[in-house]
mmCIF file of C-alpha atoms in Angstrom:
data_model
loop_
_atom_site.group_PDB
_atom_site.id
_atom_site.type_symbol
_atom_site.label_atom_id
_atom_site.label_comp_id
_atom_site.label_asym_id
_atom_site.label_seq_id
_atom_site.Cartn_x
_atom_site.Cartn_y
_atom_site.Cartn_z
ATOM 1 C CA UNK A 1 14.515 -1.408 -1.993
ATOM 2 C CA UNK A 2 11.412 -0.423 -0.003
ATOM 3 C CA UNK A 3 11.083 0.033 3.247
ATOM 4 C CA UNK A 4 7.732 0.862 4.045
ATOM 5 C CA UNK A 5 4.608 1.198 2.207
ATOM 6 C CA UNK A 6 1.621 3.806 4.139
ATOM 7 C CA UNK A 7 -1.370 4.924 2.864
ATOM 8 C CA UNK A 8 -3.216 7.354 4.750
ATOM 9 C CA UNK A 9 -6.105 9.616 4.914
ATOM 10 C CA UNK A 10 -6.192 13.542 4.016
ATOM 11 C CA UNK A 11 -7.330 13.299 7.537
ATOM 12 C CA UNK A 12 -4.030 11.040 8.840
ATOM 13 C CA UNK A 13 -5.718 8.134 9.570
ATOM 14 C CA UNK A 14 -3.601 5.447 8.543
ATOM 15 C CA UNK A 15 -5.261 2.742 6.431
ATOM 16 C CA UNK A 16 -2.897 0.142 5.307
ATOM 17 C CA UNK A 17 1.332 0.056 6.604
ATOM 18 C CA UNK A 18 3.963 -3.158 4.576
ATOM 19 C CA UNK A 19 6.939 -2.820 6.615
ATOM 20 C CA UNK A 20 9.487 -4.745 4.306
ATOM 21 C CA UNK A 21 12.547 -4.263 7.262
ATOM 22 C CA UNK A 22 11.725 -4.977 10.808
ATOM 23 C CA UNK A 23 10.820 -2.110 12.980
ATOM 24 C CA UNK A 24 10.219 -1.904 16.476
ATOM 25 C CA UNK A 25 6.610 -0.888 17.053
ATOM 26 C CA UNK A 26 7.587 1.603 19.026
ATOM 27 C CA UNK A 27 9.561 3.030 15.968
ATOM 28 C CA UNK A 28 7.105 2.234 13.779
ATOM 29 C CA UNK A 29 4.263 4.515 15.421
ATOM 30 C CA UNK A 30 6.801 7.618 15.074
ATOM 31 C CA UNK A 31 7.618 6.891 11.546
ATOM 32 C CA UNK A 32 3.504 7.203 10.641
ATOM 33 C CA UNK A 33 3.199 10.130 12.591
ATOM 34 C CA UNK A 34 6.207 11.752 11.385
ATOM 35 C CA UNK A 35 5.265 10.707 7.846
ATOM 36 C CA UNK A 36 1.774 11.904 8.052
ATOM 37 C CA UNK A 37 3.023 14.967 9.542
ATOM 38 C CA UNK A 38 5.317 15.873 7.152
ATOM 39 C CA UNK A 39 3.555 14.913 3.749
ATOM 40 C CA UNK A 40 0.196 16.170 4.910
ATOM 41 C CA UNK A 41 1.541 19.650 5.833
ATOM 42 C CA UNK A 42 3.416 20.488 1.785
ATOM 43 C CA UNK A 43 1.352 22.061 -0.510
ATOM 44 C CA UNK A 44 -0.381 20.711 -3.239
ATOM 45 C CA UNK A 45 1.712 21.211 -6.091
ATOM 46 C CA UNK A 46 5.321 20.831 -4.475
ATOM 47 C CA UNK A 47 7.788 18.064 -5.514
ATOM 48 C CA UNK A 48 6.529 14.527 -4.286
ATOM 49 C CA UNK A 49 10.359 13.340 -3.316
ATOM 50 C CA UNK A 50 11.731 14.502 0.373
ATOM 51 C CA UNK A 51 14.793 13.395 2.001
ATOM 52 C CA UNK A 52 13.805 12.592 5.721
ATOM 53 C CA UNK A 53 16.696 10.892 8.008
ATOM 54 C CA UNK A 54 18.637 8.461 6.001
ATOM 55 C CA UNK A 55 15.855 7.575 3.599
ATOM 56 C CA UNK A 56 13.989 9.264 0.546
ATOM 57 C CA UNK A 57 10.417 9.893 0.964
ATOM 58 C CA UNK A 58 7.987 9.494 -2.330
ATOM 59 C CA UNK A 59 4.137 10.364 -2.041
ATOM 60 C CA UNK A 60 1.323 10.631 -4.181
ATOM 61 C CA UNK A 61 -1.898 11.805 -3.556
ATOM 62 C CA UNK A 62 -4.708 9.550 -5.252
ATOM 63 C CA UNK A 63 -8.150 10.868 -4.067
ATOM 64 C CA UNK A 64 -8.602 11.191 -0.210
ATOM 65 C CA UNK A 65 -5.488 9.258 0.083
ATOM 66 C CA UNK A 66 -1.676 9.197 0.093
ATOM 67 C CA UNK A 67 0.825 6.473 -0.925
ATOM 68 C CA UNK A 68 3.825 6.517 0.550
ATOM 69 C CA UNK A 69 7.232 5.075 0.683
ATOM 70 C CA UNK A 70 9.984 4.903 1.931
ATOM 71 C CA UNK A 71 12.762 4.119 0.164
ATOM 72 C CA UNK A 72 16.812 3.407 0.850
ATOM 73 C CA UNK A 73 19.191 6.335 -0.331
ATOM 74 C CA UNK A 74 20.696 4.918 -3.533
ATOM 75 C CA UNK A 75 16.865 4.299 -4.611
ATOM 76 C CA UNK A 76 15.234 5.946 -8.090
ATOM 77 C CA UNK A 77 12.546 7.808 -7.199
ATOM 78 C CA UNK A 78 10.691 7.896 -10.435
ATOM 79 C CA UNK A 79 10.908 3.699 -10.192
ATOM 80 C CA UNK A 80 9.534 4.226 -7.060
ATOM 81 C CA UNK A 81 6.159 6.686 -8.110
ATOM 82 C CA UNK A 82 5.814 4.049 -10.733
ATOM 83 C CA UNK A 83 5.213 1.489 -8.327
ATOM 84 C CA UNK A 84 3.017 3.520 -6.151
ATOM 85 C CA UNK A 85 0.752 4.215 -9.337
ATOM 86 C CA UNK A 86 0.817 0.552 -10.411
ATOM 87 C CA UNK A 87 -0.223 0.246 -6.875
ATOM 88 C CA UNK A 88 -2.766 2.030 -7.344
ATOM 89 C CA UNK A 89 -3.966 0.331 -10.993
ATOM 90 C CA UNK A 90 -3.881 -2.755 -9.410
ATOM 91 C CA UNK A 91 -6.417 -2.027 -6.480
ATOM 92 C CA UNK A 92 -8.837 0.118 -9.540
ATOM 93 C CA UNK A 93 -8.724 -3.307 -11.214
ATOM 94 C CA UNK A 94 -9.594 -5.111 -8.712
ATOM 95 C CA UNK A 95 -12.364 -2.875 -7.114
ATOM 96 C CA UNK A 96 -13.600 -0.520 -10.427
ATOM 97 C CA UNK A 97 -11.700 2.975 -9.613
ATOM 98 C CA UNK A 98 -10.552 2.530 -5.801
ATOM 99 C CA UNK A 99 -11.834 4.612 -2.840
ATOM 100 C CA UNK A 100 -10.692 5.282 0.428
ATOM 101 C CA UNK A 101 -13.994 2.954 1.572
ATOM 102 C CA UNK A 102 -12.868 0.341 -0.351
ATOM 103 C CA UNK A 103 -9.348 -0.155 1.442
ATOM 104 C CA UNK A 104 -11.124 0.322 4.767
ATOM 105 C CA UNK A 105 -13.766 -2.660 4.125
ATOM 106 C CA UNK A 106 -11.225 -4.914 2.207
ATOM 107 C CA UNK A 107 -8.276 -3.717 3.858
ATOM 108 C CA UNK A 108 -7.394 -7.918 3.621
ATOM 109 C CA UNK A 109 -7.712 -7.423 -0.333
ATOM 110 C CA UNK A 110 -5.946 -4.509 -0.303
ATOM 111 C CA UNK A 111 -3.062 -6.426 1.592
ATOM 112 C CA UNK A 112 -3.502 -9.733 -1.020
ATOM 113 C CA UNK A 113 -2.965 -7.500 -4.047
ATOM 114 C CA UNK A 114 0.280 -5.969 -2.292
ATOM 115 C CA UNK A 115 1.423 -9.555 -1.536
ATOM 116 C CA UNK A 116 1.032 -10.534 -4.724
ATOM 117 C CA UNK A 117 2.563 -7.326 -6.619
ATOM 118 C CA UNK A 118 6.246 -6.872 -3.815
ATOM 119 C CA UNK A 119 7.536 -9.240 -1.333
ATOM 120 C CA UNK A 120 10.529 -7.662 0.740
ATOM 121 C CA UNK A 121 10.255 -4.396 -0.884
ATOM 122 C CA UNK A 122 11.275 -5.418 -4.516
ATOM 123 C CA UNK A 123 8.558 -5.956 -7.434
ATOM 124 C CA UNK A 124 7.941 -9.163 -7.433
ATOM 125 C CA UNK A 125 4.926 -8.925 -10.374
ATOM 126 C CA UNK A 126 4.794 -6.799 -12.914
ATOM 127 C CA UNK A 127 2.084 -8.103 -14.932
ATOM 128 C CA UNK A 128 -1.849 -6.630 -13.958
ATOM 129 C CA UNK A 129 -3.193 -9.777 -15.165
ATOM 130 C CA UNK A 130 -1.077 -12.222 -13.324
ATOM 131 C CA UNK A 131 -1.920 -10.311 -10.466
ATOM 132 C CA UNK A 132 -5.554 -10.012 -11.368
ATOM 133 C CA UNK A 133 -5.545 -14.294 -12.318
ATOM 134 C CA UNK A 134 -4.746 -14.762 -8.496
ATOM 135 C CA UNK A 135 -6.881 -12.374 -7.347
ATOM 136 C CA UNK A 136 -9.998 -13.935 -8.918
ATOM 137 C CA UNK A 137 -8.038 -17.706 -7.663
ATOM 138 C CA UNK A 138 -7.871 -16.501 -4.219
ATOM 139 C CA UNK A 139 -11.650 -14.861 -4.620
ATOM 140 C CA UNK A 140 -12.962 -18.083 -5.856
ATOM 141 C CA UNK A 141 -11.113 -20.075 -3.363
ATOM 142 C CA UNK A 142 -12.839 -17.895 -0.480
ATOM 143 C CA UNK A 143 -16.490 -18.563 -2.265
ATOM 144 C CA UNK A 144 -15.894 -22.339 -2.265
ATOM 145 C CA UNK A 145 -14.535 -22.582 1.179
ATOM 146 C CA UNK A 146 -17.916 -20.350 2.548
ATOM 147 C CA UNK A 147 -19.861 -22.504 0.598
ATOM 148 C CA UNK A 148 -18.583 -25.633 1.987
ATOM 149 C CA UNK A 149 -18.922 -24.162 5.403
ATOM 150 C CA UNK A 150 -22.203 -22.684 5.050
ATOM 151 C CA UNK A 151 -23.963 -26.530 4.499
ATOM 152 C CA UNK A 152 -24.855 -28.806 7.112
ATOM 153 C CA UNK A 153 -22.726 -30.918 8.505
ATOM 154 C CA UNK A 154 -24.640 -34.814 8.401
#
C-alpha cells in the first residue's frame, strides 16, 4: 500500500501531496522536506528505490518534476514505478504531454485524475480510458454547471 504520493519541483517546491494514512501536519511538513532533501540531492543515474525509516522510497524524475512514494516495507517496488508512470500517462492524456505548468494551473485536475486512478493507496483503475470517460464526465459536468450559472437569473 501507499502512503504518500509527492510531486515536486527540481527546485523543491512541492506541487501536489495524497496522503493515503493520516499524518499530523506537523509530520507531514518534515516528511516533504526530508523527501525533497533526500531525492533531490542523488545523482542522476543512481537506483530510484531508497529505504528511509520504516518505509521504501520510489522516485522518478519526469521533466522538471519528481514522483514520489512512499510505500510500506513488504511493498514491490517495480509495482510501485509502474504506478508512478501510469501516473504520469494518465495526466499526458489528459493535458497532451504534461508539464510542471500544467499541475500548477490544474492542480484540481491533477488531484481528479489521482482520485479516480487510487483511493487509500491501492489502484483502484487500471484502465486509461475509464479514467479518461470520467475525466471528460466531470469536464462536461463543470461546462454545464458554468453555463447555467453564467445566464441571468429572471
Amino acid at each position: 500500500m501507499i502512503r504518500f504520493l509527492l510531486l515536486f519541483s527540481r527546485q523543491g517546491k512541492l506541487r501536489l501531496q495524497k496522503w493515503f494514512t493520516p499524518q499530523a501536519d506537523r509530520e507531514k511538513k518534515k516528511v516533504i522536506r526530508e523527501m525533497m532533501t533526500l531525492v533531490l540531492a542523488r545523482p542522476p543515474r543512481t537506483c530510484n528505490f531508497l529505504q528511509w525509516r520504516d518505509l521504501k522510497i520510489v522516485y522518478k524524475r519526469y521533466a522538471s518534476l519528481y514522483f514520489c512514494a512512499g510505500l510500506e516495507d513488504q511493498d514491490n517496488e517495480l509495482l510501485a514505478l509502474e504506478v508512478l508512470h501510469r501516473y504520469v500517462e494518465l495526466l499526458d492524456k489528459y493535458f497532451g504531454n504534461v508539464c510542471e505548468l500544467d499541475i500548477i494551473f490544474n492542480f484540481e485536475k491533477a488531484y481528479f485524475i489521482l482520485d479516480e486512478f487510487m483511493m487509500e493507496g491501492e489502484i483502484l483503475e487500471t484502465s486509461k480510458v475509464a479514467v479518461g470517460v470520467a475525466m471528460e464526465e466531470a469536464d462536461t459536468l463543470q461546462e454545464t454547471v458554468e453555463e447555467y450559472m453564467s445566464k441571468p437569473a429572471y
